[in-house]
Coordinates of C-alpha atoms and ligand atoms in Angstrom, one line a residue:
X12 CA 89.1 77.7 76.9
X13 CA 91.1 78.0 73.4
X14 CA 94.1 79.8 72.9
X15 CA 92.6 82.7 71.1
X16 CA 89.9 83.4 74.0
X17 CA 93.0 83.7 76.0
X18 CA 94.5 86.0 73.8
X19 CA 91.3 88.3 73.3
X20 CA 91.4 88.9 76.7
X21 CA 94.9 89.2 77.2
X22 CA 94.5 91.9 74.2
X23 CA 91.8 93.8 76.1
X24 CA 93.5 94.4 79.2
X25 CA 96.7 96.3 77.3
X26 CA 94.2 97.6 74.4
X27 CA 96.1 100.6 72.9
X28 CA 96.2 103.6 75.4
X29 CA 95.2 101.3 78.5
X30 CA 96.1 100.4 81.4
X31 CA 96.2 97.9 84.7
X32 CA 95.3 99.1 88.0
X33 CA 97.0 96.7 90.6
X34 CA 94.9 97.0 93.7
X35 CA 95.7 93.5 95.0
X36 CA 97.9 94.6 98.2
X37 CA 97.9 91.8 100.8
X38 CA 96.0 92.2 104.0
X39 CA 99.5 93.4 105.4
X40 CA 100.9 95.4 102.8
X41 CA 97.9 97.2 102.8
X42 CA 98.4 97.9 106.8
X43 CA 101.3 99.1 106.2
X44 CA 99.9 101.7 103.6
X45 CA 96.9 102.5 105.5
X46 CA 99.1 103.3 109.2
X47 CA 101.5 105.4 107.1
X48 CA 98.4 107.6 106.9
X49 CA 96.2 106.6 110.0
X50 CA 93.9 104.9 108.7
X51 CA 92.7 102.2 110.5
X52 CA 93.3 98.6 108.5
X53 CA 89.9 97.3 109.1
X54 CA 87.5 95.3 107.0
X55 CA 85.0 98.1 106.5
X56 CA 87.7 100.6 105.3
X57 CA 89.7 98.1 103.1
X58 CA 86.1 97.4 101.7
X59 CA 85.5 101.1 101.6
X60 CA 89.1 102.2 100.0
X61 CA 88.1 100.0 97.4
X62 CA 84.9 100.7 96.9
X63 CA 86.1 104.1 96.0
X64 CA 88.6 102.7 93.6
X65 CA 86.3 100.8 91.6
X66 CA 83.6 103.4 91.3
X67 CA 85.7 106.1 89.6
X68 CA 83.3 107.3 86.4
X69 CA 85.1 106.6 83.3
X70 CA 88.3 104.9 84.7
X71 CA 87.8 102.4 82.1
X72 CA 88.6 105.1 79.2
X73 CA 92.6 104.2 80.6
X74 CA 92.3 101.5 82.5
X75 CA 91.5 98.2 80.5
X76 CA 91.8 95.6 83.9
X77 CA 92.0 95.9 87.4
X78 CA 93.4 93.2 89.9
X79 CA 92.0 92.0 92.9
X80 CA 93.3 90.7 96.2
X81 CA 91.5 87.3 97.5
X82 CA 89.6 89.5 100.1
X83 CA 88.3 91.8 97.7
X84 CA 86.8 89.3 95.1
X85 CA 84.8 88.3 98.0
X86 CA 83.6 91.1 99.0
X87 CA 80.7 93.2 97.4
X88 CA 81.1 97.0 97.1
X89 CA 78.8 99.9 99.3
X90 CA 75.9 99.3 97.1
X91 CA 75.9 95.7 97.2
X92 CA 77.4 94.0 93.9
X93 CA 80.6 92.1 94.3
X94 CA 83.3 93.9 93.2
X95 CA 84.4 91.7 90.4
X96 CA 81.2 92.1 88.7
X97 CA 81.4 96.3 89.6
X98 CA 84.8 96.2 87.2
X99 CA 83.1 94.1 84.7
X100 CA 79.8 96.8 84.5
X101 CA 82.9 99.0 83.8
X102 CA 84.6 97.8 81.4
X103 CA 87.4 96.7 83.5
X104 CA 88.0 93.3 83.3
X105 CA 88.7 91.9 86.5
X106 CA 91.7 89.9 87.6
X107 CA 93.3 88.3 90.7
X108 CA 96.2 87.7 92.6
X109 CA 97.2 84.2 93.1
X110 CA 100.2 83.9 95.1
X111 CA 100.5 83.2 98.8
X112 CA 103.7 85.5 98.9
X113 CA 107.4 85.6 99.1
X114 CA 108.9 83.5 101.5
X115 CA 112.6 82.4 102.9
X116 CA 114.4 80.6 100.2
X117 CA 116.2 77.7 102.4
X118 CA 119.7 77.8 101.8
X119 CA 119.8 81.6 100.0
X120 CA 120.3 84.1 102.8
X121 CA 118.1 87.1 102.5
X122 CA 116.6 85.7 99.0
X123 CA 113.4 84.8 98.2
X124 CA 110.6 82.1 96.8
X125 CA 107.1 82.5 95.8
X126 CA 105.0 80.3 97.2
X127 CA 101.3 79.4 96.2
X128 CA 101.5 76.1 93.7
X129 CA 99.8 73.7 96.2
X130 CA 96.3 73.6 95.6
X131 CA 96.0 76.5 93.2
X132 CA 94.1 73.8 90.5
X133 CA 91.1 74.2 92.6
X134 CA 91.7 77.8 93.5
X135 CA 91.5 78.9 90.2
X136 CA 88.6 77.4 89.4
X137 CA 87.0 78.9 92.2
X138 CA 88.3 82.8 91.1
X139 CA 86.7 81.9 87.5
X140 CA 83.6 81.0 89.1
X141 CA 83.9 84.1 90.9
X142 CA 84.3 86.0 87.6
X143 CA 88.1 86.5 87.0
X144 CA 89.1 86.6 83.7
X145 CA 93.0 86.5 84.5
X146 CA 95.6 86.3 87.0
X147 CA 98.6 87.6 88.9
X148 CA 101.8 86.3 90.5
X149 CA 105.1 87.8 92.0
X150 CA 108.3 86.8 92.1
X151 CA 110.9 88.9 93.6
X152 CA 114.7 89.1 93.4
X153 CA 116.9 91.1 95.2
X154 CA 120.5 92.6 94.1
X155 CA 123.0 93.0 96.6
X156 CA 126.6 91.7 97.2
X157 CA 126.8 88.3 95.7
X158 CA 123.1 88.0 94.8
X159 CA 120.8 87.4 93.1
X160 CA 121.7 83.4 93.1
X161 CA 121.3 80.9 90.2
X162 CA 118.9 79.3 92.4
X163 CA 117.2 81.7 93.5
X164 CA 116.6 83.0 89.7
X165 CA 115.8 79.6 88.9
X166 CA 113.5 78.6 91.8
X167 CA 111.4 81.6 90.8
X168 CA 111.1 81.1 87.4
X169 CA 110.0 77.6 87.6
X170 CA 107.4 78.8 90.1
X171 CA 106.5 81.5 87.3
X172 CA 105.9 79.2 84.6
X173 CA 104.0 76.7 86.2
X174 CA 101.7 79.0 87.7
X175 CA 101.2 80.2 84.3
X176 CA 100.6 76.6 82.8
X177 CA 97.7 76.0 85.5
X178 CA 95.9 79.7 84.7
X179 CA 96.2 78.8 81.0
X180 CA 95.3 75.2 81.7
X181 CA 91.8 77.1 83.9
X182 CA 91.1 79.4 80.5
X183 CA 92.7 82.6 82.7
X184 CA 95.1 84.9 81.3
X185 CA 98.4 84.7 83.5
X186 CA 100.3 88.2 84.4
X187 CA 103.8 87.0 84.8
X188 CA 105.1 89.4 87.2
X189 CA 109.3 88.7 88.2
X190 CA 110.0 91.8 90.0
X191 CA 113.8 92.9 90.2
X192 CA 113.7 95.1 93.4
X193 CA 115.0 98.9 93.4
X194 CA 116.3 98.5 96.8
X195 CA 120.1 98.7 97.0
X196 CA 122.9 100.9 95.8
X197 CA 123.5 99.1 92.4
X198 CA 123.8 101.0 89.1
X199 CA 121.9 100.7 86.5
X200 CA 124.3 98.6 84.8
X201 CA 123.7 96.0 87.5
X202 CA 119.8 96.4 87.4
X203 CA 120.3 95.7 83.7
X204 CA 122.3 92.5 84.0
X205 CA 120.5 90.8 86.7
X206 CA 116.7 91.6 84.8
X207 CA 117.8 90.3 81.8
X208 CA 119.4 87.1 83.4
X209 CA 116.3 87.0 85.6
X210 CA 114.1 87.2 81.7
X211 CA 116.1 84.9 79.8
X212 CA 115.1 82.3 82.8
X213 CA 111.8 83.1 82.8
X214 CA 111.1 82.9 79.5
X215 CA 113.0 79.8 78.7
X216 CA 110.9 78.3 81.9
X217 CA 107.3 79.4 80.5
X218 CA 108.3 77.9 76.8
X219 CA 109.4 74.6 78.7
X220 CA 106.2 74.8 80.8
X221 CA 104.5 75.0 77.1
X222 CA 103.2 78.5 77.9
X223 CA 101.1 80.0 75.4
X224 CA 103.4 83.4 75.1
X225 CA 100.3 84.9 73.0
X226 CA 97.9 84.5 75.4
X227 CA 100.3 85.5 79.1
X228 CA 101.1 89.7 80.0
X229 CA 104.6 89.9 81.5
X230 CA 104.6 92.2 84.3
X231 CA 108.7 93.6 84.5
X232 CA 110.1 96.3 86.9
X233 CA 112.2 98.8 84.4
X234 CA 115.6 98.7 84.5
X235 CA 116.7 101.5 87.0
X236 CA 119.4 102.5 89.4
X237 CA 118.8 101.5 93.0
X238 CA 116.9 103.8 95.4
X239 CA 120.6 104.6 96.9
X240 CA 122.5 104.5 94.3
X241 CA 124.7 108.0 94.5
X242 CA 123.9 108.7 91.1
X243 CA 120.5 107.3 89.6
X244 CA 120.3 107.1 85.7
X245 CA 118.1 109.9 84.0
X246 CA 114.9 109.5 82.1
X247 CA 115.9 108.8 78.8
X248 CA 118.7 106.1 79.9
X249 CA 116.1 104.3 81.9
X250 CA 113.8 104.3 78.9
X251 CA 116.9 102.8 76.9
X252 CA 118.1 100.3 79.1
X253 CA 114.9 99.1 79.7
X254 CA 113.6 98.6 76.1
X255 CA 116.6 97.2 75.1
X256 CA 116.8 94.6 78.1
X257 CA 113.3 93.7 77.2
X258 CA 114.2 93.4 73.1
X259 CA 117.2 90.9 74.0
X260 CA 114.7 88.9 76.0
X261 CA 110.8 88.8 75.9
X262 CA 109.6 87.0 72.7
X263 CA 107.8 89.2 69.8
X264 CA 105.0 86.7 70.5
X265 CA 104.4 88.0 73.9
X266 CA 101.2 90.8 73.5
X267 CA 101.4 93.1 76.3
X268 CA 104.7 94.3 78.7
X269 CA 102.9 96.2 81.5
X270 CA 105.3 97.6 84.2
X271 CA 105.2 97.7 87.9
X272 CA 106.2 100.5 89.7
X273 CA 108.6 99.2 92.5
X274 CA 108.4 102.5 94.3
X275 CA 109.6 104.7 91.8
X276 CA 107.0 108.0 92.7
X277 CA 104.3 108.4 90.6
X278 CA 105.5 110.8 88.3
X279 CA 109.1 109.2 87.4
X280 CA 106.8 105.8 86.6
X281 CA 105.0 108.0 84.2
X282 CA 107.8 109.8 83.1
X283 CA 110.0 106.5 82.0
X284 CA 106.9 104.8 80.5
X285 CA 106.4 107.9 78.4
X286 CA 110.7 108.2 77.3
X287 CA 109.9 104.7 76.0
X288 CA 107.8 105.4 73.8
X289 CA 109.9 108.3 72.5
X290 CA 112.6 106.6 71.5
X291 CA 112.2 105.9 67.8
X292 CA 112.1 102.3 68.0
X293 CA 110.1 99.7 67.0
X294 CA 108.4 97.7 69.7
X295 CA 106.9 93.4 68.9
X296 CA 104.4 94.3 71.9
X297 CA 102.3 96.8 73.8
X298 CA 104.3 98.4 76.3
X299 CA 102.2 100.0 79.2
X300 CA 101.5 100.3 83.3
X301 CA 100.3 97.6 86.0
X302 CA 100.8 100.0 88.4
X303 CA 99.4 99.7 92.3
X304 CA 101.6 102.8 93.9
X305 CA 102.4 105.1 91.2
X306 CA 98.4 104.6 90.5
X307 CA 97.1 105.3 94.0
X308 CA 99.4 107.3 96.4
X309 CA 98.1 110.5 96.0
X310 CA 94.7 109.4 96.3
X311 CA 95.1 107.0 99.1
X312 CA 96.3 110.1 100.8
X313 CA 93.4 112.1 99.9
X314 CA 90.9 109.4 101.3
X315 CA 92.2 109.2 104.2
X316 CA 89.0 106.7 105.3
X317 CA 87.0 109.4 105.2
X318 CA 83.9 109.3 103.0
X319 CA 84.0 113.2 102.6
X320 CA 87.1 112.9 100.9
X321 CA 85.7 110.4 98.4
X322 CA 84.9 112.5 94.9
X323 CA 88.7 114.7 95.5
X324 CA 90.3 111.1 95.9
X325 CA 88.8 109.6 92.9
X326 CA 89.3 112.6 91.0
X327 CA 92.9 112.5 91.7
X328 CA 93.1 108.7 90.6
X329 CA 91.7 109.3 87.3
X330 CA 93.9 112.2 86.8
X331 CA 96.9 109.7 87.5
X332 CA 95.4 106.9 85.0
X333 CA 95.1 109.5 82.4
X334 CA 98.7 110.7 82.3
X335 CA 99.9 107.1 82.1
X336 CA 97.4 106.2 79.6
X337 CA 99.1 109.5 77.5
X338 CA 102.7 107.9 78.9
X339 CA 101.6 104.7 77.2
X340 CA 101.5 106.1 74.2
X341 CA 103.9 108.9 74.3
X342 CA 102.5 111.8 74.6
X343 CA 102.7 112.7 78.1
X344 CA 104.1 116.1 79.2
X345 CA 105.0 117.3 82.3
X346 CA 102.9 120.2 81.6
X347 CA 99.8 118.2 81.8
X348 CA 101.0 117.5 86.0
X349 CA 99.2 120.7 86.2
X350 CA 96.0 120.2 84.7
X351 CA 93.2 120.0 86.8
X352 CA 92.5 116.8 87.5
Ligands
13P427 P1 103.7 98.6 92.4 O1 103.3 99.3 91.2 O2 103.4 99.4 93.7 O3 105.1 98.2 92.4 O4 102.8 97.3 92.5 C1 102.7 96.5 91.4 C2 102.3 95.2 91.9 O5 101.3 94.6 91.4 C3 103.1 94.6 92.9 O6 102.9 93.2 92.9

């Protein structure tokens, strides 16, 4: 595949206004999700959850790609048709996660590595033959006293860029997802220093790796104050810090910046995506949501694995992707929380 196939799709999956749904959780973390509501994390209701996800009428009006978990590529939906192909009927171009996790870095106490380079040649070409158009993998570094590490900054940007090399090399768009986690007390100030360290690495990895910057999304969490920090930045300094962390560091080349949520609730993501956009300044690439929480809490919670609860669920979703879709472009209110969905 050329570079500019590459980029066309990369275009189409941040196209102005739109969105990515993340709805690759792992067999575990989606346990986890699933028991914190009682829902039993079987097969049938993991097919069933996202069943429900993917038929949402007009999701595709915000959301421009969705990103599927090895399971769910596999799987076909309630009426039959594998969900990949579902998303595509949609106009949701569909994506998938291609890392096998973060695990124990040796030597770094309580920091970690992805892992998922061996053999992912042939995976890849097994998720394009499968219909997958791009790809995802996360890296995760923690703040805390005396870390993150050099090496643990290092280790996972490597693993970043050649991950990225091998999609490009299979013709499939790589997200480039280095997550800086909001766990912790740190300030702000900290969040700031250790995501741009953690960017300059990356980007400087993917360049040496011969990325083509045109034709990857970078995934970042936004620079934020740590879930127990005793006093969390506001809005509008979260919107600053972040866009200016992300000007010293990601290359005007780069298309798309689509955020994760890292378990900011679902209206703060929307609320900091928005103050972005709001700030007067000029911006090399399109700035908008990857989001897998702040997308689908409130209707996971609907569902409940219950089929009755399908229609109020998905209406709640597409609610959700329309006020980031308005945050993406600045013109979200907190009014429009009210609207019926
Ligand atoms: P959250 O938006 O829930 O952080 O998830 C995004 C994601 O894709 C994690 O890898």
């Amino acid at each position: 595949m050329s570079k500019q196939e590459l980029e066309i799709t990369a275009k189409a999956m941040v196209a102005s206004g739109k969105g990515i749904l993340a709805m690759d959780e792992s067999t575990p973390t989606c346990k986890s999700r699933f028991e914190k509501l009682g829902i039993a994390c079987t097969e049938e209701n993991r097919q069933a959850y996202r069943d429900m996800l993917v038929t949402i009428d007009g999701l595709s009006e915000f959301i421009g790609a969705a990103i599927l978990f090895d399971e769910t590529i596999r799987q076909k939906s309630l009426n039959g048709t594998p969900f990949a192909t579902c998303l595509s009927n949609a106009g949701i171009i569909p994506g998938i996660k291609v890392d096998k996790g973060a695990k124990d870095l040796a030597g770094h106490p309580a920091e970690k590595v992805t892992e998922g380079l061996d053999g992912l040649r042939d995976r890849l070409a097994e998720y394009k033959e499968m219909g997958a158009r791009f790809t995802k993998w996360r890296a995760v570094i923690t703040i805390a006293e005396g870390i993150p590490s050099r090496g643990c900054i290092e280790a996972n940007a490597h693993g970043l860029a050649r991950y990225a090399a091998l999609a490009q090399e299979a013709g499939l768009v790589p997200i480039v997802e280095p997550e800086v986690l909001i766990n912790g007390d740190h300030t702000i100030e900290r969040s700031f220093e250790v995501t741009e360290e953690t960017l300059h690495t990356v980007f400087d990895e993917l360049v040496t790796q011969r990325v083509h910057l045109e034709g990857m999304i970078l995934k970042p969490s936004m620079v934020i104050s740590g879930l127990d920090c005793p006093q969390r930045a506001g809005v509008t300094e979260v919107a600053e810090h972040t866009v200016r962390c992300l000007l010293h560091t990601v290359p005007a080349a780069v298309l798309g910046v689509a955020f994760l949520s890292g378990g900011q609730t679902d209206e703060q993501a929307t609320a900091h995506l928005n103050a972005m956009h709001n700030l007067g300044r000029d911006l090399p690439w399109t700035l908008t949501f990857s989001y897998a929480r702040a997308l689908q809490q409130r209707a996971m919670e609907i569902w409940r694995g219950k089929a009755a609860n399908v229609t109020a669920a998905q209406k709640a979703l597409y609610h959700r992707a329309k006020l980031n879709s308005a945050a993406a472009r600045g013109s979200y209110s907190e009014a429009m929380e009210q609207e019926a969905a």
